[in-house]
């Protein structure tokens, strides 16, 4: 990968619990295609995960599980750099430097900080506030040109861009200023099965509101059958049918259908038939991924080798940027 003219792309996923089909459709599945056209760095963001209380054993298990899922979904360690965030100390080191050019008001205004502070009122910590600066470090360390983003991360990417330009203006050209990469395709934004006005989330208190990548076939079909629909019984994608429209988006994402094709397929059929078909389509698509993830998790030595090799590559790339930053700010190296 090194030495090519491909642009650098960075993305990370937290190992803070089950991965939903929304995460898969909106992000992870797209990572596979992107690795053909870009130099991709994909991280398991365990440093970000501890801004909310975690059980140590569970976090370790989730980290390994997410790495296996990345590979099971088709991310190739030979084409992309796959690593665990905490295995590359430069992420924390650059965060400290960037903190010195970040203003408290910028962080307190972050929507995600406000939301998480309200949700975890008993644990409003500085890590939760500093989360966007660590995210900026994740991105800027690798001279990232493109960052796949959803609507909920645009604000954080804007801060990353601001900090890159602020540092460059103060110390001279150092960082690539990253651009958003808007993911395209069916189902880029999957909503809650219980409340289609909200994004599908693994932190939803209602377990029937989301489908995880590890749910078995019966669970997937049951959740789809219980999904909120709308008045009438016509399978049609429209603003006045948010529940059905969400199910259509899910069905299309796993079948490759367009809205028109799905509407024709279920013309004259009721919601019951449609919900069953959605559940079966999801379960059929996830089955081979689940099987491969389970196989990989039995081969811990292989996963460890992938993480070690990925961390080594990420470390070398990150160190080049961090060394440049340290020189620019005036740290003495003795060289």
Short mmCIF file of C-alpha atoms in Angstrom, two decimals, residues 125-330:
data_model
loop_
_atom_site.label_atom_id
_atom_site.label_comp_id
_atom_site.label_asym_id
_atom_site.label_seq_id
_atom_site.Cartn_x
_atom_site.Cartn_y
_atom_site.Cartn_z
CA UNK A 125 -16.12 13.12 32.44
CA UNK A 126 -13.44 15.10 30.63
CA UNK A 127 -12.91 12.24 28.20
CA UNK A 128 -16.50 12.65 27.07
CA UNK A 129 -15.86 16.32 26.39
CA UNK A 130 -12.45 15.71 24.81
CA UNK A 131 -13.76 12.93 22.55
CA UNK A 132 -13.79 15.18 19.43
CA UNK A 133 -10.14 16.15 19.91
CA UNK A 134 -9.14 12.50 20.12
CA UNK A 135 -11.20 11.92 16.97
CA UNK A 136 -9.33 14.77 15.28
CA UNK A 137 -6.05 13.11 16.27
CA UNK A 138 -7.25 9.79 14.83
CA UNK A 139 -7.87 11.48 11.51
CA UNK A 140 -4.97 13.94 11.28
CA UNK A 141 -2.26 11.46 12.35
CA UNK A 142 -2.51 9.62 9.05
CA UNK A 143 -2.67 12.68 6.79
CA UNK A 144 -6.20 11.57 5.99
CA UNK A 145 -7.77 13.05 2.89
CA UNK A 146 -11.21 11.47 3.25
CA UNK A 147 -13.39 10.45 6.19
CA UNK A 148 -16.63 8.49 5.67
CA UNK A 149 -19.22 10.33 7.75
CA UNK A 150 -22.85 10.13 8.66
CA UNK A 151 -25.00 13.04 9.77
CA UNK A 152 -24.14 12.50 13.46
CA UNK A 153 -20.38 12.86 12.86
CA UNK A 154 -20.28 15.92 10.58
CA UNK A 155 -19.78 18.27 13.52
CA UNK A 156 -16.75 16.29 14.73
CA UNK A 157 -15.18 16.28 11.28
CA UNK A 158 -15.66 20.04 11.07
CA UNK A 159 -13.65 20.40 14.29
CA UNK A 160 -10.93 18.15 12.82
CA UNK A 161 -10.76 20.43 9.80
CA UNK A 162 -10.69 23.55 11.99
CA UNK A 163 -7.87 22.18 14.14
CA UNK A 164 -5.84 21.14 11.09
CA UNK A 165 -6.12 24.62 9.59
CA UNK A 166 -5.51 26.31 12.93
CA UNK A 167 -2.32 24.30 13.51
CA UNK A 168 -1.14 24.83 9.93
CA UNK A 169 -1.69 28.59 10.21
CA UNK A 170 0.18 28.78 13.50
CA UNK A 171 3.10 26.42 12.83
CA UNK A 172 3.25 25.98 9.06
CA UNK A 173 1.87 23.30 6.75
CA UNK A 174 1.68 20.07 8.78
CA UNK A 175 -1.69 18.37 8.36
CA UNK A 176 -3.80 17.39 5.39
CA UNK A 177 -7.21 19.04 5.83
CA UNK A 178 -9.67 16.12 5.61
CA UNK A 179 -12.78 16.14 3.48
CA UNK A 180 -16.01 14.25 4.20
CA UNK A 181 -16.72 11.18 2.12
CA UNK A 182 -20.49 10.85 1.86
CA UNK A 183 -21.39 7.20 1.62
CA UNK A 184 -23.79 6.33 -1.15
CA UNK A 185 -26.06 3.40 -1.85
CA UNK A 186 -29.13 1.71 -0.44
CA UNK A 187 -29.88 2.16 3.23
CA UNK A 188 -27.18 4.65 4.13
CA UNK A 189 -29.30 5.63 7.13
CA UNK A 190 -31.30 2.92 8.90
CA UNK A 191 -33.87 3.96 11.46
CA UNK A 192 -35.21 2.35 14.64
CA UNK A 193 -37.69 -0.48 14.12
CA UNK A 194 -39.69 0.84 17.08
CA UNK A 195 -39.51 4.55 16.25
CA UNK A 196 -38.62 5.34 12.61
CA UNK A 197 -38.05 9.00 13.50
CA UNK A 198 -34.81 8.02 15.27
CA UNK A 199 -31.65 6.37 13.97
CA UNK A 200 -31.21 2.68 14.78
CA UNK A 201 -28.95 2.47 17.83
CA UNK A 202 -27.47 -0.34 19.89
CA UNK A 203 -27.99 1.81 23.00
CA UNK A 204 -31.77 1.85 22.53
CA UNK A 205 -33.51 0.60 25.67
CA UNK A 206 -35.96 -1.38 23.52
CA UNK A 207 -34.14 -4.49 22.19
CA UNK A 208 -36.75 -4.84 19.45
CA UNK A 209 -35.73 -1.46 18.02
CA UNK A 210 -32.51 -2.74 16.45
CA UNK A 211 -31.07 -5.82 14.79
CA UNK A 212 -27.50 -6.78 15.61
CA UNK A 213 -24.99 -8.56 13.40
CA UNK A 214 -25.06 -11.52 15.81
CA UNK A 215 -28.82 -11.94 16.13
CA UNK A 216 -29.92 -15.42 15.09
CA UNK A 217 -32.44 -16.04 12.32
CA UNK A 218 -35.48 -16.43 14.58
CA UNK A 219 -34.62 -13.23 16.48
CA UNK A 220 -34.18 -11.25 13.28
CA UNK A 221 -37.51 -12.40 11.85
CA UNK A 222 -39.29 -11.78 15.16
CA UNK A 223 -37.93 -8.22 15.38
CA UNK A 224 -38.97 -7.48 11.80
CA UNK A 225 -42.45 -8.81 12.45
CA UNK A 226 -42.75 -6.48 15.46
CA UNK A 227 -41.46 -3.45 13.57
CA UNK A 228 -43.64 -0.36 13.61
CA UNK A 229 -45.56 0.19 10.37
CA UNK A 230 -48.10 2.78 9.26
CA UNK A 231 -51.80 3.05 8.55
CA UNK A 232 -53.11 1.09 5.58
CA UNK A 233 -51.44 -2.01 4.17
CA UNK A 234 -49.71 -0.77 1.04
CA UNK A 235 -45.96 -1.39 0.76
CA UNK A 236 -44.91 2.00 -0.52
CA UNK A 237 -41.97 4.33 0.17
CA UNK A 238 -43.16 7.82 1.07
CA UNK A 239 -42.82 10.48 3.75
CA UNK A 240 -46.21 9.63 5.22
CA UNK A 241 -45.09 6.00 5.71
CA UNK A 242 -41.87 6.25 7.75
CA UNK A 243 -42.16 2.76 9.24
CA UNK A 244 -42.71 0.98 5.94
CA UNK A 245 -40.16 3.20 4.21
CA UNK A 246 -37.54 2.16 6.76
CA UNK A 247 -38.30 -1.52 6.20
CA UNK A 248 -38.08 -0.96 2.45
CA UNK A 249 -34.65 0.65 2.94
CA UNK A 250 -33.50 -2.38 4.94
CA UNK A 251 -34.91 -4.82 2.38
CA UNK A 252 -33.30 -2.94 -0.49
CA UNK A 253 -29.95 -2.83 1.31
CA UNK A 254 -29.86 -6.61 1.57
CA UNK A 255 -31.42 -7.49 -1.78
CA UNK A 256 -30.10 -4.73 -4.04
CA UNK A 257 -33.63 -3.71 -5.01
CA UNK A 258 -34.74 -0.19 -5.82
CA UNK A 259 -37.82 1.27 -4.13
CA UNK A 260 -39.82 0.70 -7.31
CA UNK A 261 -38.78 -2.94 -7.56
CA UNK A 262 -39.75 -3.63 -3.96
CA UNK A 263 -43.08 -1.85 -4.34
CA UNK A 264 -43.86 -3.96 -7.42
CA UNK A 265 -42.76 -7.16 -5.68
CA UNK A 266 -45.19 -6.63 -2.82
CA UNK A 267 -48.03 -5.05 -4.75
CA UNK A 268 -51.30 -6.48 -3.45
CA UNK A 269 -49.59 -8.10 -0.46
CA UNK A 270 -49.95 -6.96 3.14
CA UNK A 271 -47.48 -5.87 5.78
CA UNK A 272 -47.28 -9.39 7.23
CA UNK A 273 -45.83 -10.89 4.06
CA UNK A 274 -43.49 -7.94 3.63
CA UNK A 275 -42.13 -8.01 7.18
CA UNK A 276 -41.44 -11.75 6.90
CA UNK A 277 -39.59 -11.18 3.63
CA UNK A 278 -37.50 -8.40 5.21
CA UNK A 279 -36.54 -10.66 8.12
CA UNK A 280 -35.60 -13.52 5.81
CA UNK A 281 -33.53 -11.25 3.55
CA UNK A 282 -31.57 -9.88 6.51
CA UNK A 283 -31.04 -13.32 8.05
CA UNK A 284 -29.91 -14.85 4.74
CA UNK A 285 -27.39 -12.04 4.18
CA UNK A 286 -25.97 -12.16 7.71
CA UNK A 287 -25.64 -15.95 7.95
CA UNK A 288 -22.32 -16.27 6.04
CA UNK A 289 -20.85 -13.26 7.88
CA UNK A 290 -21.83 -14.75 11.24
CA UNK A 291 -20.32 -18.09 10.27
CA UNK A 292 -17.04 -16.51 9.19
CA UNK A 293 -16.86 -14.32 12.29
CA UNK A 294 -17.37 -17.38 14.51
CA UNK A 295 -14.58 -19.21 12.65
CA UNK A 296 -12.21 -16.28 13.05
CA UNK A 297 -12.93 -15.95 16.76
CA UNK A 298 -11.74 -19.53 17.21
CA UNK A 299 -8.41 -18.54 15.66
CA UNK A 300 -7.21 -15.96 18.18
CA UNK A 301 -3.59 -16.34 17.05
CA UNK A 302 -4.55 -15.14 13.56
CA UNK A 303 -6.53 -12.18 14.89
CA UNK A 304 -3.64 -11.25 17.18
CA UNK A 305 -1.26 -11.36 14.21
CA UNK A 306 -3.55 -9.10 12.16
CA UNK A 307 -3.78 -6.59 15.01
CA UNK A 308 -0.02 -6.67 15.63
CA UNK A 309 0.84 -6.17 11.96
CA UNK A 310 -1.78 -3.45 11.55
CA UNK A 311 -0.60 -1.64 14.67
CA UNK A 312 2.97 -1.72 13.37
CA UNK A 313 1.98 -0.15 10.06
CA UNK A 314 -0.26 2.42 11.75
CA UNK A 315 2.48 3.23 14.30
CA UNK A 316 5.01 4.01 11.57
CA UNK A 317 2.59 6.22 9.65
CA UNK A 318 1.44 8.01 12.80
CA UNK A 319 4.98 8.51 14.05
CA UNK A 320 5.96 10.37 10.90
CA UNK A 321 3.23 12.92 11.52
CA UNK A 322 3.79 13.12 15.27
CA UNK A 323 7.53 13.71 14.85
CA UNK A 324 6.77 16.58 12.49
CA UNK A 325 4.27 18.03 14.99
CA UNK A 326 6.79 17.78 17.83
CA UNK A 327 9.42 19.63 15.78
CA UNK A 328 6.92 22.34 14.82
CA UNK A 329 5.86 23.04 18.42
CA UNK A 330 9.48 23.10 19.61
#
